[in-house]
Amino acid sequence: MKILVVEDEKELLANIAQGLRLSGYAVDVADNGDSAEELALVNRYDLIVLDINLPGQDGFTVLKSIRRDNKTVSIIMLTARAEVSDRVKGFDLGANDYLIKPFHFEELE
């Protein structure tokens, strides 16, 4: 399984990527919305873990762009934004799941 993890907090990004790699997944990373969109549109991923608060394009904008091009990739929003309106917006834009930080790695995995 090939996964793209998009997170602007570098330490968290490294920890998530390392944990997923240790679990046997192939993992690419991006720390901003522009890079995330480019990687998602050029490569084929089975799963994208996507933060909302990103430099460049925010996660909602990236999600919309990905969904225009790829209707089947699974996308999990992973964010500190816990408002119901943010969760609803994420699902309305095509997210498959929405995890709120802080989270347990087992929940993501």
C-alpha atoms as one frame of an Amber mdcrd trajectory, in Angstrom:
protein
   0.000   0.000   0.000   1.307   3.434  -0.958   0.469   6.356   1.352   0.981
  10.115   1.114   1.196  11.888   4.472   0.683  15.663   4.408   1.529  17.496
   7.628   3.291  20.824   8.244   4.541  19.939  11.749   7.853  18.349  10.779
   8.296  16.193  13.900   4.759  14.813  13.663   5.211  14.213   9.934   8.407
  12.254  10.576   6.789  10.214  13.354   3.727   9.289  11.306   5.831   8.379
   8.275   8.224   6.270  10.356   5.385   4.437  12.098   3.668   3.640   8.805
   6.935   2.498   7.217   7.633   0.214  10.182   4.178  -1.255   9.594   5.208
  -2.129   6.043   3.717   0.733   4.036   5.443   2.733   1.301   5.196   6.372
   2.405   5.752   9.698   0.664   5.549  12.961   2.593   4.685  16.589   1.943
   4.825  19.513   4.361   2.702  22.004   2.407  -0.427  22.057   0.305   1.233
  22.841  -3.001   3.618  19.874  -2.801   0.791  17.634  -1.610  -1.388  18.520
  -4.578   1.466  17.957  -7.033   2.390  14.579  -5.533  -1.245  13.446  -5.381
  -1.904  14.358  -8.987   1.316  12.819 -10.362   1.494   9.623  -8.288  -1.001
   6.891  -7.526  -1.731   6.486  -3.802  -3.972   4.057  -1.950  -4.368   6.485
   0.952  -3.711  10.153   1.642  -3.471  11.430   5.221  -4.140  15.154   4.927
  -3.841  17.989   7.444  -6.022  21.080   6.962  -3.811  23.902   8.254  -0.986
  23.882   5.721   1.299  26.500   4.189   0.353  27.267   0.602  -2.993  25.689
  -0.221  -4.963  24.503   2.787  -6.068  20.897   3.116  -9.633  21.604   2.012
  -8.372  23.116  -1.244  -6.030  20.169  -1.804  -8.873  17.744  -1.061 -11.117
  19.439  -3.669  -8.339  19.294  -6.257  -7.604  15.634  -5.618 -11.286  14.692
  -5.782 -11.673  16.418  -9.163  -8.944  14.139 -10.531  -9.250  10.990  -8.397
 -12.556   9.782  -7.024 -11.276   6.506  -5.569  -8.247   7.280  -3.379  -9.046
   7.065   0.334  -8.433  10.328   2.187  -8.225  10.764   5.958  -8.232  14.308
   7.276  -5.893  14.515  10.293  -6.195  17.889  11.983  -6.530  19.846  15.194
  -9.667  21.493  13.816 -12.391  19.802  15.847 -15.395  21.963  14.978 -18.379
  20.055  13.618 -18.530  22.478  10.685 -14.954  21.554   9.690 -15.729  17.843
   9.886 -18.880  18.269   7.812 -16.976  20.345   5.248 -14.279  17.653   5.020
 -16.839  14.929   4.409 -18.784  17.089   1.953 -15.587  17.644  -0.043 -14.933
  13.906  -0.218 -12.898  12.861   2.817 -13.424   9.245   3.864 -12.570   9.838
   7.525 -11.647  12.676   9.874  -9.282  12.216  12.836  -8.716  14.946  15.382
  -5.306  15.657  16.924  -4.100  14.526  19.333  -4.669  10.963  18.223  -3.311
   7.512  18.967  -1.199   6.040  16.178  -3.193   2.791  16.375  -6.317   4.762
  15.495  -4.680   6.076  12.334  -3.162   2.736  11.431
